[in-house]
PDB file of C-alpha atoms in Angstrom:
ATOM      1  CA  UNK A   1     -52.208  39.213  29.023  1.00  0.00           C
ATOM      2  CA  UNK A   2     -48.501  39.488  29.867  1.00  0.00           C
ATOM      3  CA  UNK A   3     -47.439  35.947  28.979  1.00  0.00           C
ATOM      4  CA  UNK A   4     -43.900  36.448  30.257  1.00  0.00           C
ATOM      5  CA  UNK A   5     -45.301  37.202  33.724  1.00  0.00           C
ATOM      6  CA  UNK A   6     -47.705  34.256  33.404  1.00  0.00           C
ATOM      7  CA  UNK A   7     -44.758  31.941  32.727  1.00  0.00           C
ATOM      8  CA  UNK A   8     -43.092  33.040  35.969  1.00  0.00           C
ATOM      9  CA  UNK A   9     -45.462  30.645  37.762  1.00  0.00           C
ATOM     10  CA  UNK A  10     -43.218  27.869  36.452  1.00  0.00           C
ATOM     11  CA  UNK A  11     -40.519  29.147  38.832  1.00  0.00           C
ATOM     12  CA  UNK A  12     -42.701  28.353  41.868  1.00  0.00           C
ATOM     13  CA  UNK A  13     -42.100  24.668  42.737  1.00  0.00           C
ATOM     14  CA  UNK A  14     -45.487  24.507  44.483  1.00  0.00           C
ATOM     15  CA  UNK A  15     -47.553  25.811  41.567  1.00  0.00           C
ATOM     16  CA  UNK A  16     -49.851  23.550  39.520  1.00  0.00           C
ATOM     17  CA  UNK A  17     -48.057  24.735  36.372  1.00  0.00           C
ATOM     18  CA  UNK A  18     -44.738  23.452  37.683  1.00  0.00           C
ATOM     19  CA  UNK A  19     -46.254  20.088  38.607  1.00  0.00           C
ATOM     20  CA  UNK A  20     -47.846  19.877  35.165  1.00  0.00           C
ATOM     21  CA  UNK A  21     -44.577  20.785  33.461  1.00  0.00           C
ATOM     22  CA  UNK A  22     -42.728  17.961  35.219  1.00  0.00           C
ATOM     23  CA  UNK A  23     -45.366  15.454  34.083  1.00  0.00           C
ATOM     24  CA  UNK A  24     -45.224  16.729  30.500  1.00  0.00           C
ATOM     25  CA  UNK A  25     -41.428  16.584  30.506  1.00  0.00           C
ATOM     26  CA  UNK A  26     -41.556  12.990  31.735  1.00  0.00           C
ATOM     27  CA  UNK A  27     -43.837  12.074  28.845  1.00  0.00           C
ATOM     28  CA  UNK A  28     -41.616  13.923  26.367  1.00  0.00           C
ATOM     29  CA  UNK A  29     -38.635  11.962  27.633  1.00  0.00           C
ATOM     30  CA  UNK A  30     -40.584   8.705  27.315  1.00  0.00           C
ATOM     31  CA  UNK A  31     -41.693   9.554  23.774  1.00  0.00           C
ATOM     32  CA  UNK A  32     -38.114  10.322  22.698  1.00  0.00           C
ATOM     33  CA  UNK A  33     -36.770   7.173  24.360  1.00  0.00           C
ATOM     34  CA  UNK A  34     -39.331   5.000  22.562  1.00  0.00           C
ATOM     35  CA  UNK A  35     -39.044   6.632  19.128  1.00  0.00           C
ATOM     36  CA  UNK A  36     -37.310   4.716  16.315  1.00  0.00           C
ATOM     37  CA  UNK A  37     -33.637   5.328  15.502  1.00  0.00           C
ATOM     38  CA  UNK A  38     -32.782   8.202  13.187  1.00  0.00           C
ATOM     39  CA  UNK A  39     -33.868  11.796  12.842  1.00  0.00           C
ATOM     40  CA  UNK A  40     -36.895  12.916  14.833  1.00  0.00           C
ATOM     41  CA  UNK A  41     -39.203  15.872  14.313  1.00  0.00           C
ATOM     42  CA  UNK A  42     -40.923  17.728  17.139  1.00  0.00           C
ATOM     43  CA  UNK A  43     -43.401  20.574  16.707  1.00  0.00           C
ATOM     44  CA  UNK A  44     -44.980  22.649  19.455  1.00  0.00           C
ATOM     45  CA  UNK A  45     -48.138  24.758  19.044  1.00  0.00           C
ATOM     46  CA  UNK A  46     -48.255  27.931  21.158  1.00  0.00           C
ATOM     47  CA  UNK A  47     -44.905  26.849  22.528  1.00  0.00           C
ATOM     48  CA  UNK A  48     -44.440  29.611  25.083  1.00  0.00           C
ATOM     49  CA  UNK A  49     -40.835  29.485  26.263  1.00  0.00           C
ATOM     50  CA  UNK A  50     -40.424  25.889  25.091  1.00  0.00           C
ATOM     51  CA  UNK A  51     -39.538  24.522  28.523  1.00  0.00           C
ATOM     52  CA  UNK A  52     -41.382  21.243  27.996  1.00  0.00           C
ATOM     53  CA  UNK A  53     -39.005  20.161  25.217  1.00  0.00           C
ATOM     54  CA  UNK A  54     -35.877  22.333  25.682  1.00  0.00           C
ATOM     55  CA  UNK A  55     -35.230  21.300  29.290  1.00  0.00           C
ATOM     56  CA  UNK A  56     -35.536  17.632  28.289  1.00  0.00           C
ATOM     57  CA  UNK A  57     -33.255  17.912  25.271  1.00  0.00           C
ATOM     58  CA  UNK A  58     -30.575  19.710  27.276  1.00  0.00           C
ATOM     59  CA  UNK A  59     -29.327  16.405  28.712  1.00  0.00           C
ATOM     60  CA  UNK A  60     -31.059  13.782  26.569  1.00  0.00           C
ATOM     61  CA  UNK A  61     -28.964  11.125  24.847  1.00  0.00           C
ATOM     62  CA  UNK A  62     -30.829  11.689  21.549  1.00  0.00           C
ATOM     63  CA  UNK A  63     -30.563  15.464  21.531  1.00  0.00           C
ATOM     64  CA  UNK A  64     -28.595  15.479  18.280  1.00  0.00           C
ATOM     65  CA  UNK A  65     -31.304  13.437  16.536  1.00  0.00           C
ATOM     66  CA  UNK A  66     -34.129  15.847  17.312  1.00  0.00           C
ATOM     67  CA  UNK A  67     -35.187  18.706  15.062  1.00  0.00           C
ATOM     68  CA  UNK A  68     -37.610  21.067  16.814  1.00  0.00           C
ATOM     69  CA  UNK A  69     -39.897  23.841  15.658  1.00  0.00           C
ATOM     70  CA  UNK A  70     -41.478  26.007  18.343  1.00  0.00           C
ATOM     71  CA  UNK A  71     -44.280  28.250  17.068  1.00  0.00           C
ATOM     72  CA  UNK A  72     -45.164  31.090  19.417  1.00  0.00           C
ATOM     73  CA  UNK A  73     -46.655  34.533  18.767  1.00  0.00           C
ATOM     74  CA  UNK A  74     -45.318  36.353  21.841  1.00  0.00           C
ATOM     75  CA  UNK A  75     -41.923  37.762  20.871  1.00  0.00           C
ATOM     76  CA  UNK A  76     -40.701  37.987  24.459  1.00  0.00           C
ATOM     77  CA  UNK A  77     -41.292  34.286  24.979  1.00  0.00           C
ATOM     78  CA  UNK A  78     -39.628  33.558  21.644  1.00  0.00           C
ATOM     79  CA  UNK A  79     -36.496  35.414  22.706  1.00  0.00           C
ATOM     80  CA  UNK A  80     -36.357  33.464  25.959  1.00  0.00           C
ATOM     81  CA  UNK A  81     -36.798  30.180  24.083  1.00  0.00           C
ATOM     82  CA  UNK A  82     -34.009  31.091  21.661  1.00  0.00           C
ATOM     83  CA  UNK A  83     -31.720  32.002  24.555  1.00  0.00           C
ATOM     84  CA  UNK A  84     -32.453  28.714  26.336  1.00  0.00           C
ATOM     85  CA  UNK A  85     -31.782  26.691  23.185  1.00  0.00           C
ATOM     86  CA  UNK A  86     -28.529  28.558  22.570  1.00  0.00           C
ATOM     87  CA  UNK A  87     -27.408  28.109  26.186  1.00  0.00           C
ATOM     88  CA  UNK A  88     -27.898  24.344  25.857  1.00  0.00           C
ATOM     89  CA  UNK A  89     -26.180  24.176  22.469  1.00  0.00           C
ATOM     90  CA  UNK A  90     -29.366  23.070  20.726  1.00  0.00           C
ATOM     91  CA  UNK A  91     -28.644  24.442  17.270  1.00  0.00           C
ATOM     92  CA  UNK A  92     -31.359  22.278  15.689  1.00  0.00           C
ATOM     93  CA  UNK A  93     -34.149  24.155  17.516  1.00  0.00           C
ATOM     94  CA  UNK A  94     -36.075  26.610  15.361  1.00  0.00           C
ATOM     95  CA  UNK A  95     -38.168  29.252  17.141  1.00  0.00           C
ATOM     96  CA  UNK A  96     -40.785  30.807  14.879  1.00  0.00           C
ATOM     97  CA  UNK A  97     -42.424  34.028  16.070  1.00  0.00           C
ATOM     98  CA  UNK A  98     -45.736  33.557  14.300  1.00  0.00           C
ATOM     99  CA  UNK A  99     -49.393  32.705  14.695  1.00  0.00           C
ATOM    100  CA  UNK A 100     -49.515  29.063  15.825  1.00  0.00           C
ATOM    101  CA  UNK A 101     -53.035  28.703  14.441  1.00  0.00           C
ATOM    102  CA  UNK A 102     -51.795  28.967  10.839  1.00  0.00           C
ATOM    103  CA  UNK A 103     -51.145  25.567   9.306  1.00  0.00           C
ATOM    104  CA  UNK A 104     -48.415  26.856   6.969  1.00  0.00           C
ATOM    105  CA  UNK A 105     -46.165  27.472   9.979  1.00  0.00           C
ATOM    106  CA  UNK A 106     -45.687  23.691  10.275  1.00  0.00           C
ATOM    107  CA  UNK A 107     -44.769  23.088   6.626  1.00  0.00           C
ATOM    108  CA  UNK A 108     -41.618  21.029   6.247  1.00  0.00           C
ATOM    109  CA  UNK A 109     -41.952  19.524   9.731  1.00  0.00           C
ATOM    110  CA  UNK A 110     -44.876  17.185   9.175  1.00  0.00           C
ATOM    111  CA  UNK A 111     -45.594  14.437   9.784  1.00  0.00           C
ATOM    112  CA  UNK A 112     -43.814  14.820  13.124  1.00  0.00           C
ATOM    113  CA  UNK A 113     -42.715  12.206  15.633  1.00  0.00           C
ATOM    114  CA  UNK A 114     -43.957  14.308  18.531  1.00  0.00           C
ATOM    115  CA  UNK A 115     -46.582  17.061  18.601  1.00  0.00           C
ATOM    116  CA  UNK A 116     -46.853  19.208  21.734  1.00  0.00           C
ATOM    117  CA  UNK A 117     -50.139  20.976  22.444  1.00  0.00           C
ATOM    118  CA  UNK A 118     -49.531  22.189  25.975  1.00  0.00           C
ATOM    119  CA  UNK A 119     -51.351  25.209  27.358  1.00  0.00           C
ATOM    120  CA  UNK A 120     -53.510  25.756  24.278  1.00  0.00           C
ATOM    121  CA  UNK A 121     -56.752  23.871  24.922  1.00  0.00           C
ATOM    122  CA  UNK A 122     -57.605  25.987  27.974  1.00  0.00           C
ATOM    123  CA  UNK A 123     -57.445  29.146  25.862  1.00  0.00           C
ATOM    124  CA  UNK A 124     -59.730  28.236  22.946  1.00  0.00           C
ATOM    125  CA  UNK A 125     -63.353  27.229  22.473  1.00  0.00           C
ATOM    126  CA  UNK A 126     -64.554  23.620  22.596  1.00  0.00           C
ATOM    127  CA  UNK A 127     -65.245  23.720  18.859  1.00  0.00           C
ATOM    128  CA  UNK A 128     -61.682  24.850  18.202  1.00  0.00           C
ATOM    129  CA  UNK A 129     -60.256  22.170  20.478  1.00  0.00           C
ATOM    130  CA  UNK A 130     -62.009  19.594  18.315  1.00  0.00           C
ATOM    131  CA  UNK A 131     -60.751  21.356  15.187  1.00  0.00           C
ATOM    132  CA  UNK A 132     -57.143  21.144  16.398  1.00  0.00           C
ATOM    133  CA  UNK A 133     -57.572  17.468  17.261  1.00  0.00           C
ATOM    134  CA  UNK A 134     -59.070  16.860  13.800  1.00  0.00           C
ATOM    135  CA  UNK A 135     -55.937  18.413  12.256  1.00  0.00           C
ATOM    136  CA  UNK A 136     -53.543  16.188  14.214  1.00  0.00           C
ATOM    137  CA  UNK A 137     -53.509  13.428  11.544  1.00  0.00           C
ATOM    138  CA  UNK A 138     -51.923  16.103   9.320  1.00  0.00           C
ATOM    139  CA  UNK A 139     -49.298  16.888  11.950  1.00  0.00           C
ATOM    140  CA  UNK A 140     -48.353  13.459  13.307  1.00  0.00           C
ATOM    141  CA  UNK A 141     -46.699  10.440  11.677  1.00  0.00           C
ATOM    142  CA  UNK A 142     -47.949   6.905  12.117  1.00  0.00           C
ATOM    143  CA  UNK A 143     -46.651   5.799  15.500  1.00  0.00           C
ATOM    144  CA  UNK A 144     -45.961   9.379  16.532  1.00  0.00           C
ATOM    145  CA  UNK A 145     -47.368  10.913  19.676  1.00  0.00           C
ATOM    146  CA  UNK A 146     -49.350  13.953  20.722  1.00  0.00           C
ATOM    147  CA  UNK A 147     -48.897  15.259  24.268  1.00  0.00           C
ATOM    148  CA  UNK A 148     -51.594  17.716  25.314  1.00  0.00           C
ATOM    149  CA  UNK A 149     -52.923  19.510  28.382  1.00  0.00           C
ATOM    150  CA  UNK A 150     -56.192  21.010  29.528  1.00  0.00           C
ATOM    151  CA  UNK A 151     -57.331  22.243  32.942  1.00  0.00           C
ATOM    152  CA  UNK A 152     -60.057  20.268  34.743  1.00  0.00           C
ATOM    153  CA  UNK A 153     -62.135  23.229  35.877  1.00  0.00           C
ATOM    154  CA  UNK A 154     -65.834  22.965  35.129  1.00  0.00           C
ATOM    155  CA  UNK A 155     -66.808  22.115  32.518  1.00  0.00           C
ATOM    156  CA  UNK A 156     -64.127  19.413  32.533  1.00  0.00           C
ATOM    157  CA  UNK A 157     -63.408  18.610  28.871  1.00  0.00           C
ATOM    158  CA  UNK A 158     -60.556  16.148  29.385  1.00  0.00           C
ATOM    159  CA  UNK A 159     -62.686  13.063  28.743  1.00  0.00           C
ATOM    160  CA  UNK A 160     -64.215  14.648  25.653  1.00  0.00           C
ATOM    161  CA  UNK A 161     -60.777  15.533  24.283  1.00  0.00           C
ATOM    162  CA  UNK A 162     -59.698  11.906  24.729  1.00  0.00           C
ATOM    163  CA  UNK A 163     -62.791  10.858  22.786  1.00  0.00           C
ATOM    164  CA  UNK A 164     -62.019  13.263  19.936  1.00  0.00           C
ATOM    165  CA  UNK A 165     -58.496  11.889  19.630  1.00  0.00           C
ATOM    166  CA  UNK A 166     -59.654   8.287  19.775  1.00  0.00           C
ATOM    167  CA  UNK A 167     -62.268   8.867  17.077  1.00  0.00           C
ATOM    168  CA  UNK A 168     -59.355   9.806  14.794  1.00  0.00           C
ATOM    169  CA  UNK A 169     -57.169   6.697  15.245  1.00  0.00           C
ATOM    170  CA  UNK A 170     -55.188   7.985  18.211  1.00  0.00           C
ATOM    171  CA  UNK A 171     -54.648   5.432  20.960  1.00  0.00           C
ATOM    172  CA  UNK A 172     -54.558   6.619  24.554  1.00  0.00           C
ATOM    173  CA  UNK A 173     -51.196   5.819  26.149  1.00  0.00           C
ATOM    174  CA  UNK A 174     -51.419   7.894  29.310  1.00  0.00           C
ATOM    175  CA  UNK A 175     -53.815  10.227  31.118  1.00  0.00           C
ATOM    176  CA  UNK A 176     -53.240  12.045  34.390  1.00  0.00           C
ATOM    177  CA  UNK A 177     -55.312  11.180  37.426  1.00  0.00           C
ATOM    178  CA  UNK A 178     -58.603  12.988  37.937  1.00  0.00           C
ATOM    179  CA  UNK A 179     -57.386  14.155  41.337  1.00  0.00           C
ATOM    180  CA  UNK A 180     -55.082  16.687  39.657  1.00  0.00           C
ATOM    181  CA  UNK A 181     -56.449  20.133  38.819  1.00  0.00           C
ATOM    182  CA  UNK A 182     -55.030  19.734  35.331  1.00  0.00           C
ATOM    183  CA  UNK A 183     -55.266  17.073  32.660  1.00  0.00           C
ATOM    184  CA  UNK A 184     -52.248  15.773  30.751  1.00  0.00           C
ATOM    185  CA  UNK A 185     -52.662  13.187  28.022  1.00  0.00           C
ATOM    186  CA  UNK A 186     -50.470  11.312  25.567  1.00  0.00           C
ATOM    187  CA  UNK A 187     -52.001   9.701  22.477  1.00  0.00           C
ATOM    188  CA  UNK A 188     -50.207   7.603  19.857  1.00  0.00           C
ATOM    189  CA  UNK A 189     -51.323   7.878  16.220  1.00  0.00           C
ATOM    190  CA  UNK A 190     -52.205   4.516  14.686  1.00  0.00           C
ATOM    191  CA  UNK A 191     -53.669   5.911  11.477  1.00  0.00           C
ATOM    192  CA  UNK A 192     -52.260   7.130   8.173  1.00  0.00           C
ATOM    193  CA  UNK A 193     -50.946  10.710   8.039  1.00  0.00           C
ATOM    194  CA  UNK A 194     -52.886  13.166   5.906  1.00  0.00           C
ATOM    195  CA  UNK A 195     -51.260  15.863   3.735  1.00  0.00           C
ATOM    196  CA  UNK A 196     -50.854  19.183   5.515  1.00  0.00           C
ATOM    197  CA  UNK A 197     -53.529  21.576   4.262  1.00  0.00           C
ATOM    198  CA  UNK A 198     -51.784  24.927   3.902  1.00  0.00           C
ATOM    199  CA  UNK A 199     -53.420  28.275   4.445  1.00  0.00           C
ATOM    200  CA  UNK A 200     -55.807  26.996   7.112  1.00  0.00           C
ATOM    201  CA  UNK A 201     -56.600  28.447  10.530  1.00  0.00           C
ATOM    202  CA  UNK A 202     -56.662  25.710  13.152  1.00  0.00           C
ATOM    203  CA  UNK A 203     -58.130  27.793  15.985  1.00  0.00           C
ATOM    204  CA  UNK A 204     -58.883  31.274  17.289  1.00  0.00           C
ATOM    205  CA  UNK A 205     -56.981  32.118  20.464  1.00  0.00           C
ATOM    206  CA  UNK A 206     -59.382  33.592  23.029  1.00  0.00           C
ATOM    207  CA  UNK A 207     -57.506  33.418  26.359  1.00  0.00           C
ATOM    208  CA  UNK A 208     -58.550  31.502  29.463  1.00  0.00           C
ATOM    209  CA  UNK A 209     -59.589  34.735  31.194  1.00  0.00           C
ATOM    210  CA  UNK A 210     -62.119  35.487  28.438  1.00  0.00           C
ATOM    211  CA  UNK A 211     -63.697  32.090  27.890  1.00  0.00           C
ATOM    212  CA  UNK A 212     -67.147  31.371  29.406  1.00  0.00           C
ATOM    213  CA  UNK A 213     -66.842  29.882  32.915  1.00  0.00           C
ATOM    214  CA  UNK A 214     -63.133  30.685  32.997  1.00  0.00           C
ATOM    215  CA  UNK A 215     -63.110  34.373  33.930  1.00  0.00           C
ATOM    216  CA  UNK A 216     -61.898  33.766  37.509  1.00  0.00           C
ATOM    217  CA  UNK A 217     -59.435  31.046  36.583  1.00  0.00           C
ATOM    218  CA  UNK A 218     -55.804  31.400  37.567  1.00  0.00           C
ATOM    219  CA  UNK A 219     -54.383  27.871  37.267  1.00  0.00           C
ATOM    220  CA  UNK A 220     -53.020  25.778  34.452  1.00  0.00           C
ATOM    221  CA  UNK A 221     -54.489  26.058  30.962  1.00  0.00           C
TER     222      UNK A 221
END
């Protein structure tokens, strides 16, 4: 998969990915606006080019408060994310070219105020989706938020993902309408953060084009 080419769909204003991005960015803005005063931590798993957070921070009033770590394996996307952060003067953004499944890549940034899991759940197995959700109490502070996405192609797992979060003390704050071809959710953590378990694999990246029932898929992940 050429993920740089895949990301070019974001440049088409009519694409589902662009519509999803605008919704995610709105939720990111809301989460930052409602976060307590002081320094904020944001981490993004499989961050791609980081548009969901970087384009918000570019003109956000709290941009200087926010420390960001983007973890992304594709080096081309990492270079584009670094260039975007530099162009916006976001010196507090760290782009890590590494395997986002490895828990140690989030050390020093947990528990975070905002965890972004956008574009991942459509590329991994159901069991691994649940495993990532189960790890979120290690990633998120009390009162912090997780913003996540998952396509609604059959089998639609959006409701199940909500259930997995809510079983682990995450309260649903927002969920996109079923009429959309993609699901976007925001959950707020009401539990107690757990220590980050280092040296763990959170998921195995498969790719939406290789998952069962997804081989002909071309929309949002």
